[in-house]
Amino acid sequence: MFSDPRDIAAAAVGRIGAALDAADAMPTLGVATGSSPRTVYELLRTKHQDGEAALTQVAAVALDEYRGLPADAPQRYRAVLREALVGPEHTGLRDVDLHVPDADAVDPVTAASRFEATIASLGGVDLQLLGLGENGHIGFNEPGTPFTERTHLVRLEDSTRHANSRFFDGDIERVPEYAMTQGLATILEAREIVLIAVGEEKATAVQAMVEGPVTTDCPASILQDHPQVTVLLDEDAASNLEMRSASSV
Ligand code: F6R
């Protein structure tokens, strides 16, 4: 648990560096969007500018993508990730090495299988960064999603659309109803996972994820079954935890 968000970013970047260094071939980083990883990407950019680290020899796979946004919408996760990571002026990640689910495909089932095949061809994900939904979702796997699910099209819950409306000028009607997401089984195959949750609106989900039963009611609770997970929290997000007396969870 951290009181300074910069320490969360530093801890995440430390794990990312170690995981990418340990990878045998070209490493693969699983990237999330939303607010939680922003400071991590900022720090990766700073480090790249300082010549300390680069994603030039790294492949990145996105967790998810909205379906039905205009091609040039800045909220498209491909656009967000490009803006955050791609190019020598950011982290050195090459655009061809950024892989995002083709959520707008006419045949989403085939597109989802193609995305799974892409991950497999990259040798799997070395480290997957995750945020946490207020309802316990990871990726866009909403409560009730079977743990066995792989990449698939989902209908977003109204609560998720409401939470994400802040990226759409507060207008929930503009938030797509559908998205394509890596499934829970896909996410669980990452060799290492780093989840970031900040703010008291995440406190209930954090408690259910860490201390509750493993249940599809809280999709993130399946992370309890993964051997290599780091959960990085600020004090507000950790505020419901019984184990709160520990300095790091
Ligand atoms: C984003 C994603 C979502 C977010 C979650 C938390 O790619 O898959 O699971 O990580 O909704 O969002 P923020 O970080 O904006 O609170």
mmCIF file of C-alpha atoms and ligand atoms in Angstrom:
data_model
loop_
_atom_site.group_PDB
_atom_site.id
_atom_site.type_symbol
_atom_site.label_atom_id
_atom_site.label_comp_id
_atom_site.label_asym_id
_atom_site.label_seq_id
_atom_site.Cartn_x
_atom_site.Cartn_y
_atom_site.Cartn_z
ATOM 1 C CA MET A 1 0.000 0.000 0.000
ATOM 2 C CA PHE A 2 1.346 3.420 -0.913
ATOM 3 C CA SER A 3 0.475 6.973 0.061
ATOM 4 C CA ASP A 4 2.207 8.557 -2.941
ATOM 5 C CA PRO A 5 0.894 7.562 -6.413
ATOM 6 C CA ARG A 6 4.393 8.074 -7.800
ATOM 7 C CA ASP A 7 5.539 5.149 -5.677
ATOM 8 C CA ILE A 8 2.839 2.979 -7.272
ATOM 9 C CA ALA A 9 4.137 3.885 -10.725
ATOM 10 C CA ALA A 10 7.742 3.266 -9.654
ATOM 11 C CA ALA A 11 6.838 -0.150 -8.225
ATOM 12 C CA ALA A 12 4.947 -1.108 -11.395
ATOM 13 C CA VAL A 13 7.764 0.041 -13.664
ATOM 14 C CA GLY A 14 10.210 -1.918 -11.527
ATOM 15 C CA ARG A 15 8.195 -5.110 -12.029
ATOM 16 C CA ILE A 16 7.818 -4.400 -15.742
ATOM 17 C CA GLY A 17 11.567 -3.896 -16.164
ATOM 18 C CA ALA A 18 12.377 -7.119 -14.325
ATOM 19 C CA ALA A 19 9.789 -9.160 -16.265
ATOM 20 C CA LEU A 20 10.871 -7.835 -19.648
ATOM 21 C CA ASP A 21 14.549 -8.394 -18.836
ATOM 22 C CA ALA A 22 13.821 -11.979 -17.804
ATOM 23 C CA ALA A 23 11.947 -12.836 -21.014
ATOM 24 C CA ASP A 24 13.739 -15.241 -23.355
ATOM 25 C CA ALA A 25 12.744 -13.792 -26.710
ATOM 26 C CA MET A 26 11.079 -10.473 -27.600
ATOM 27 C CA PRO A 27 9.085 -9.707 -24.456
ATOM 28 C CA THR A 28 5.350 -9.045 -24.450
ATOM 29 C CA LEU A 29 3.722 -6.512 -22.169
ATOM 30 C CA GLY A 30 -0.041 -6.612 -21.603
ATOM 31 C CA VAL A 31 -1.341 -3.069 -21.394
ATOM 32 C CA ALA A 32 -4.505 -1.689 -19.809
ATOM 33 C CA THR A 33 -6.171 1.636 -20.462
ATOM 34 C CA GLY A 34 -8.212 3.879 -18.153
ATOM 35 C CA SER A 35 -6.831 6.060 -15.357
ATOM 36 C CA SER A 36 -4.965 3.468 -13.314
ATOM 37 C CA PRO A 37 -1.938 2.843 -15.564
ATOM 38 C CA ARG A 38 -1.496 6.461 -16.657
ATOM 39 C CA THR A 39 1.262 7.316 -14.185
ATOM 40 C CA VAL A 40 3.018 4.081 -15.142
ATOM 41 C CA TYR A 41 3.053 5.093 -18.803
ATOM 42 C CA GLU A 42 4.200 8.587 -17.825
ATOM 43 C CA LEU A 43 7.120 7.110 -15.924
ATOM 44 C CA LEU A 44 7.963 4.756 -18.812
ATOM 45 C CA ARG A 45 8.043 7.797 -21.116
ATOM 46 C CA THR A 46 10.295 9.712 -18.731
ATOM 47 C CA LYS A 47 12.645 6.779 -18.436
ATOM 48 C CA HIS A 48 12.734 6.411 -22.204
ATOM 49 C CA GLN A 49 13.555 10.125 -22.619
ATOM 50 C CA ASP A 50 16.328 9.708 -20.031
ATOM 51 C CA GLY A 51 17.690 6.746 -21.991
ATOM 52 C CA GLU A 52 17.031 4.366 -19.089
ATOM 53 C CA ALA A 53 14.418 2.063 -20.581
ATOM 54 C CA ALA A 54 12.677 1.601 -23.869
ATOM 55 C CA LEU A 55 9.902 -0.512 -25.317
ATOM 56 C CA THR A 56 11.620 -0.610 -28.731
ATOM 57 C CA GLN A 57 12.102 -4.370 -28.604
ATOM 58 C CA VAL A 58 8.820 -5.138 -26.882
ATOM 59 C CA ALA A 59 5.415 -6.232 -28.157
ATOM 60 C CA ALA A 60 2.334 -4.832 -26.434
ATOM 61 C CA VAL A 61 -1.099 -6.425 -26.329
ATOM 62 C CA ALA A 62 -4.145 -4.489 -25.222
ATOM 63 C CA LEU A 63 -6.626 -5.917 -22.759
ATOM 64 C CA ASP A 64 -9.684 -4.661 -24.554
ATOM 65 C CA GLU A 65 -11.239 -2.289 -27.096
ATOM 66 C CA TYR A 66 -14.610 -0.599 -27.514
ATOM 67 C CA ARG A 67 -16.896 -1.627 -30.361
ATOM 68 C CA GLY A 68 -18.739 0.946 -32.427
ATOM 69 C CA LEU A 69 -16.723 4.129 -31.938
ATOM 70 C CA PRO A 70 -15.916 6.323 -34.954
ATOM 71 C CA ALA A 71 -12.566 5.405 -36.520
ATOM 72 C CA ASP A 72 -10.982 8.650 -35.356
ATOM 73 C CA ALA A 73 -12.455 8.716 -31.820
ATOM 74 C CA PRO A 74 -9.721 9.570 -29.288
ATOM 75 C CA GLN A 75 -11.393 7.217 -26.771
ATOM 76 C CA ARG A 76 -10.557 4.160 -28.880
ATOM 77 C CA TYR A 77 -8.103 2.196 -26.807
ATOM 78 C CA ARG A 78 -5.753 1.854 -29.762
ATOM 79 C CA ALA A 79 -5.657 5.662 -29.942
ATOM 80 C CA VAL A 80 -5.149 5.994 -26.182
ATOM 81 C CA LEU A 81 -2.301 3.482 -26.182
ATOM 82 C CA ARG A 82 -0.692 5.051 -29.244
ATOM 83 C CA GLU A 83 -0.798 8.419 -27.558
ATOM 84 C CA ALA A 84 0.671 7.012 -24.340
ATOM 85 C CA LEU A 85 3.299 4.617 -25.623
ATOM 86 C CA VAL A 86 3.980 4.493 -29.356
ATOM 87 C CA GLY A 87 6.864 6.190 -31.089
ATOM 88 C CA PRO A 88 10.386 7.321 -30.233
ATOM 89 C CA GLU A 89 8.927 10.437 -28.566
ATOM 90 C CA HIS A 90 7.036 8.239 -26.085
ATOM 91 C CA THR A 91 8.484 4.865 -25.096
ATOM 92 C CA GLY A 92 9.937 3.627 -28.361
ATOM 93 C CA LEU A 93 7.148 1.063 -28.821
ATOM 94 C CA ARG A 94 6.613 0.505 -32.551
ATOM 95 C CA ASP A 95 3.074 0.815 -33.887
ATOM 96 C CA VAL A 96 3.349 -2.592 -35.602
ATOM 97 C CA ASP A 97 4.112 -4.111 -32.219
ATOM 98 C CA LEU A 98 0.922 -2.794 -30.609
ATOM 99 C CA HIS A 99 -1.838 -5.416 -30.860
ATOM 100 C CA VAL A 100 -5.436 -4.488 -30.061
ATOM 101 C CA PRO A 101 -8.534 -6.684 -30.428
ATOM 102 C CA ASP A 102 -10.468 -5.947 -33.627
ATOM 103 C CA ALA A 103 -13.645 -5.115 -31.737
ATOM 104 C CA ASP A 104 -15.407 -3.700 -34.812
ATOM 105 C CA ALA A 105 -15.016 -6.871 -36.855
ATOM 106 C CA VAL A 106 -18.169 -8.053 -38.650
ATOM 107 C CA ASP A 107 -17.366 -11.499 -37.297
ATOM 108 C CA PRO A 108 -16.282 -10.901 -33.690
ATOM 109 C CA VAL A 109 -15.864 -14.595 -32.915
ATOM 110 C CA THR A 110 -13.228 -14.975 -35.626
ATOM 111 C CA ALA A 111 -11.617 -11.680 -34.624
ATOM 112 C CA ALA A 112 -11.410 -12.856 -31.015
ATOM 113 C CA SER A 113 -9.741 -16.123 -32.091
ATOM 114 C CA ARG A 114 -7.305 -14.135 -34.215
ATOM 115 C CA PHE A 115 -6.377 -12.029 -31.202
ATOM 116 C CA GLU A 116 -5.797 -15.171 -29.141
ATOM 117 C CA ALA A 117 -3.611 -16.524 -31.964
ATOM 118 C CA THR A 118 -1.622 -13.280 -31.964
ATOM 119 C CA ILE A 119 -0.930 -13.588 -28.249
ATOM 120 C CA ALA A 120 0.109 -17.212 -28.728
ATOM 121 C CA SER A 121 2.404 -16.301 -31.633
ATOM 122 C CA LEU A 122 4.111 -13.735 -29.398
ATOM 123 C CA GLY A 123 4.844 -16.500 -26.911
ATOM 124 C CA GLY A 124 2.243 -15.340 -24.379
ATOM 125 C CA VAL A 125 2.230 -12.288 -22.142
ATOM 126 C CA ASP A 126 5.208 -11.806 -19.828
ATOM 127 C CA LEU A 127 3.555 -9.194 -17.636
ATOM 128 C CA GLN A 128 -0.048 -8.028 -17.753
ATOM 129 C CA LEU A 129 -0.936 -4.653 -16.259
ATOM 130 C CA LEU A 130 -4.489 -4.435 -14.934
ATOM 131 C CA GLY A 131 -6.833 -1.870 -13.456
ATOM 132 C CA LEU A 132 -9.888 -2.874 -11.425
ATOM 133 C CA GLY A 133 -13.496 -1.947 -12.109
ATOM 134 C CA GLU A 134 -15.654 -0.711 -9.244
ATOM 135 C CA ASN A 135 -17.743 -3.846 -9.802
ATOM 136 C CA GLY A 136 -14.662 -6.086 -9.654
ATOM 137 C CA HIS A 137 -14.133 -6.418 -13.396
ATOM 138 C CA ILE A 138 -10.718 -6.941 -14.943
ATOM 139 C CA GLY A 139 -10.447 -6.217 -18.626
ATOM 140 C CA PHE A 140 -14.128 -5.875 -19.437
ATOM 141 C CA ASN A 141 -15.043 -9.168 -17.805
ATOM 142 C CA GLU A 142 -18.108 -8.103 -15.895
ATOM 143 C CA PRO A 143 -19.478 -9.995 -12.853
ATOM 144 C CA GLY A 144 -20.895 -13.359 -13.868
ATOM 145 C CA THR A 145 -18.310 -13.967 -16.612
ATOM 146 C CA PRO A 146 -17.108 -17.592 -16.481
ATOM 147 C CA PHE A 147 -13.466 -17.954 -15.476
ATOM 148 C CA THR A 148 -12.949 -20.165 -18.539
ATOM 149 C CA GLU A 149 -13.828 -17.411 -21.024
ATOM 150 C CA ARG A 150 -11.210 -16.351 -23.586
ATOM 151 C CA THR A 151 -11.228 -13.206 -25.753
ATOM 152 C CA HIS A 152 -14.845 -12.350 -26.521
ATOM 153 C CA LEU A 153 -17.353 -9.608 -27.184
ATOM 154 C CA VAL A 154 -19.090 -8.251 -24.070
ATOM 155 C CA ARG A 155 -22.005 -6.016 -23.271
ATOM 156 C CA LEU A 156 -20.817 -3.445 -20.757
ATOM 157 C CA GLU A 157 -22.755 -2.970 -17.537
ATOM 158 C CA ASP A 158 -24.400 0.410 -17.086
ATOM 159 C CA SER A 159 -22.201 0.984 -14.016
ATOM 160 C CA THR A 160 -19.088 0.503 -16.186
ATOM 161 C CA ARG A 161 -20.453 2.816 -18.871
ATOM 162 C CA HIS A 162 -21.250 5.337 -16.163
ATOM 163 C CA ALA A 163 -17.725 5.089 -14.687
ATOM 164 C CA ASN A 164 -16.181 5.493 -18.156
ATOM 165 C CA SER A 165 -18.454 8.361 -19.197
ATOM 166 C CA ARG A 166 -15.811 10.687 -17.732
ATOM 167 C CA PHE A 167 -13.813 9.998 -20.894
ATOM 168 C CA PHE A 168 -16.884 10.971 -22.997
ATOM 169 C CA ASP A 169 -17.652 14.421 -21.540
ATOM 170 C CA GLY A 170 -19.817 12.766 -18.873
ATOM 171 C CA ASP A 171 -22.318 11.531 -21.469
ATOM 172 C CA ILE A 172 -23.129 7.846 -20.833
ATOM 173 C CA GLU A 173 -25.011 7.655 -24.165
ATOM 174 C CA ARG A 174 -21.697 8.136 -25.975
ATOM 175 C CA VAL A 175 -20.005 5.241 -24.154
ATOM 176 C CA PRO A 176 -20.250 2.156 -26.362
ATOM 177 C CA GLU A 177 -22.470 -0.667 -25.159
ATOM 178 C CA TYR A 178 -20.100 -3.340 -26.417
ATOM 179 C CA ALA A 179 -16.408 -4.073 -26.235
ATOM 180 C CA MET A 180 -14.042 -6.929 -26.981
ATOM 181 C CA THR A 181 -11.934 -8.078 -24.062
ATOM 182 C CA GLN A 182 -9.342 -10.667 -23.238
ATOM 183 C CA GLY A 183 -11.166 -13.323 -21.235
ATOM 184 C CA LEU A 184 -10.323 -14.281 -17.686
ATOM 185 C CA ALA A 185 -8.635 -17.478 -18.881
ATOM 186 C CA THR A 186 -6.534 -15.393 -21.284
ATOM 187 C CA ILE A 187 -5.531 -12.921 -18.571
ATOM 188 C CA LEU A 188 -4.673 -15.733 -16.157
ATOM 189 C CA GLU A 189 -2.153 -17.138 -18.641
ATOM 190 C CA ALA A 190 0.073 -14.080 -18.310
ATOM 191 C CA ARG A 191 3.246 -15.137 -16.526
ATOM 192 C CA GLU A 192 3.011 -12.193 -14.151
ATOM 193 C CA ILE A 193 0.236 -9.736 -13.292
ATOM 194 C CA VAL A 194 0.420 -6.264 -11.772
ATOM 195 C CA LEU A 195 -2.916 -4.726 -10.758
ATOM 196 C CA ILE A 196 -3.269 -1.085 -9.779
ATOM 197 C CA ALA A 197 -6.255 0.336 -7.891
ATOM 198 C CA VAL A 198 -6.481 3.871 -6.597
ATOM 199 C CA GLY A 199 -9.300 5.714 -4.814
ATOM 200 C CA GLU A 200 -11.995 4.818 -2.312
ATOM 201 C CA GLU A 201 -14.486 3.928 -5.054
ATOM 202 C CA LYS A 202 -12.328 0.808 -5.572
ATOM 203 C CA ALA A 203 -12.232 -0.184 -1.877
ATOM 204 C CA THR A 204 -15.169 -2.630 -2.004
ATOM 205 C CA ALA A 205 -13.867 -4.388 -5.113
ATOM 206 C CA VAL A 206 -10.335 -4.550 -3.682
ATOM 207 C CA GLN A 207 -11.598 -6.183 -0.504
ATOM 208 C CA ALA A 208 -13.658 -8.728 -2.471
ATOM 209 C CA MET A 209 -10.723 -9.450 -4.804
ATOM 210 C CA VAL A 210 -8.154 -9.974 -2.052
ATOM 211 C CA GLU A 211 -10.097 -11.276 0.932
ATOM 212 C CA GLY A 212 -13.377 -12.562 -0.482
ATOM 213 C CA PRO A 213 -14.103 -15.996 -1.954
ATOM 214 C CA VAL A 214 -13.060 -16.798 -5.516
ATOM 215 C CA THR A 215 -16.368 -16.185 -7.250
ATOM 216 C CA THR A 216 -17.571 -14.930 -10.604
ATOM 217 C CA ASP A 217 -19.460 -12.239 -8.644
ATOM 218 C CA CYS A 218 -16.054 -10.568 -8.378
ATOM 219 C CA PRO A 219 -14.140 -11.498 -11.561
ATOM 220 C CA ALA A 220 -10.862 -10.160 -10.119
ATOM 221 C CA SER A 221 -11.049 -12.702 -7.273
ATOM 222 C CA ILE A 222 -9.721 -15.308 -9.750
ATOM 223 C CA LEU A 223 -6.339 -13.578 -9.398
ATOM 224 C CA GLN A 224 -6.058 -15.359 -6.043
ATOM 225 C CA ASP A 225 -5.361 -18.483 -8.120
ATOM 226 C CA HIS A 226 -2.481 -16.895 -10.069
ATOM 227 C CA PRO A 227 1.013 -17.595 -8.720
ATOM 228 C CA GLN A 228 2.595 -14.220 -9.508
ATOM 229 C CA VAL A 229 0.369 -11.226 -8.808
ATOM 230 C CA THR A 230 1.340 -7.851 -7.369
ATOM 231 C CA VAL A 231 -1.501 -5.605 -6.187
ATOM 232 C CA LEU A 232 -0.535 -1.940 -5.896
ATOM 233 C CA LEU A 233 -2.989 0.188 -3.902
ATOM 234 C CA ASP A 234 -3.243 3.622 -2.414
ATOM 235 C CA GLU A 235 -4.591 4.038 1.117
ATOM 236 C CA ASP A 236 -8.153 4.751 -0.041
ATOM 237 C CA ALA A 237 -8.369 1.674 -2.242
ATOM 238 C CA ALA A 238 -6.944 -0.432 0.603
ATOM 239 C CA SER A 239 -9.257 1.065 3.235
ATOM 240 C CA ASN A 240 -11.624 -1.943 3.526
ATOM 241 C CA LEU A 241 -8.902 -4.560 3.835
ATOM 242 C CA GLU A 242 -8.650 -6.542 7.063
ATOM 243 C CA MET A 243 -4.938 -6.981 6.420
ATOM 244 C CA ARG A 244 -4.526 -3.234 6.230
ATOM 245 C CA SER A 245 -1.947 -3.113 8.991
ATOM 246 C CA ALA A 246 0.574 -4.612 6.565
ATOM 247 C CA SER A 247 2.675 -1.961 4.852
ATOM 248 C CA SER A 248 2.453 -3.612 1.467
ATOM 249 C CA VAL A 249 -0.127 -5.990 0.069
HETATM 250 C C1 F6R B 1 -9.101 -0.942 -19.224
HETATM 251 C C2 F6R B 1 -9.804 -2.039 -18.556
HETATM 252 C C3 F6R B 1 -10.640 -1.825 -17.340
HETATM 253 C C4 F6R B 1 -10.067 -0.770 -16.386
HETATM 254 C C5 F6R B 1 -10.994 -0.599 -15.183
HETATM 255 C C6 F6R B 1 -10.485 0.465 -14.248
HETATM 256 O O1 F6R B 1 -8.364 -1.420 -20.308
HETATM 257 O O2 F6R B 1 -9.734 -3.130 -19.006
HETATM 258 O O3 F6R B 1 -10.755 -3.044 -16.646
HETATM 259 O O4 F6R B 1 -8.801 -1.158 -15.975
HETATM 260 O O5 F6R B 1 -12.274 -0.267 -15.604
HETATM 261 O O6 F6R B 1 -10.493 1.694 -14.905
HETATM 262 P P1 F6R B 1 -9.767 2.965 -14.307
HETATM 263 O O7 F6R B 1 -8.326 2.648 -14.242
HETATM 264 O O8 F6R B 1 -10.058 4.057 -15.301
HETATM 265 O O9 F6R B 1 -10.371 3.203 -12.967
#
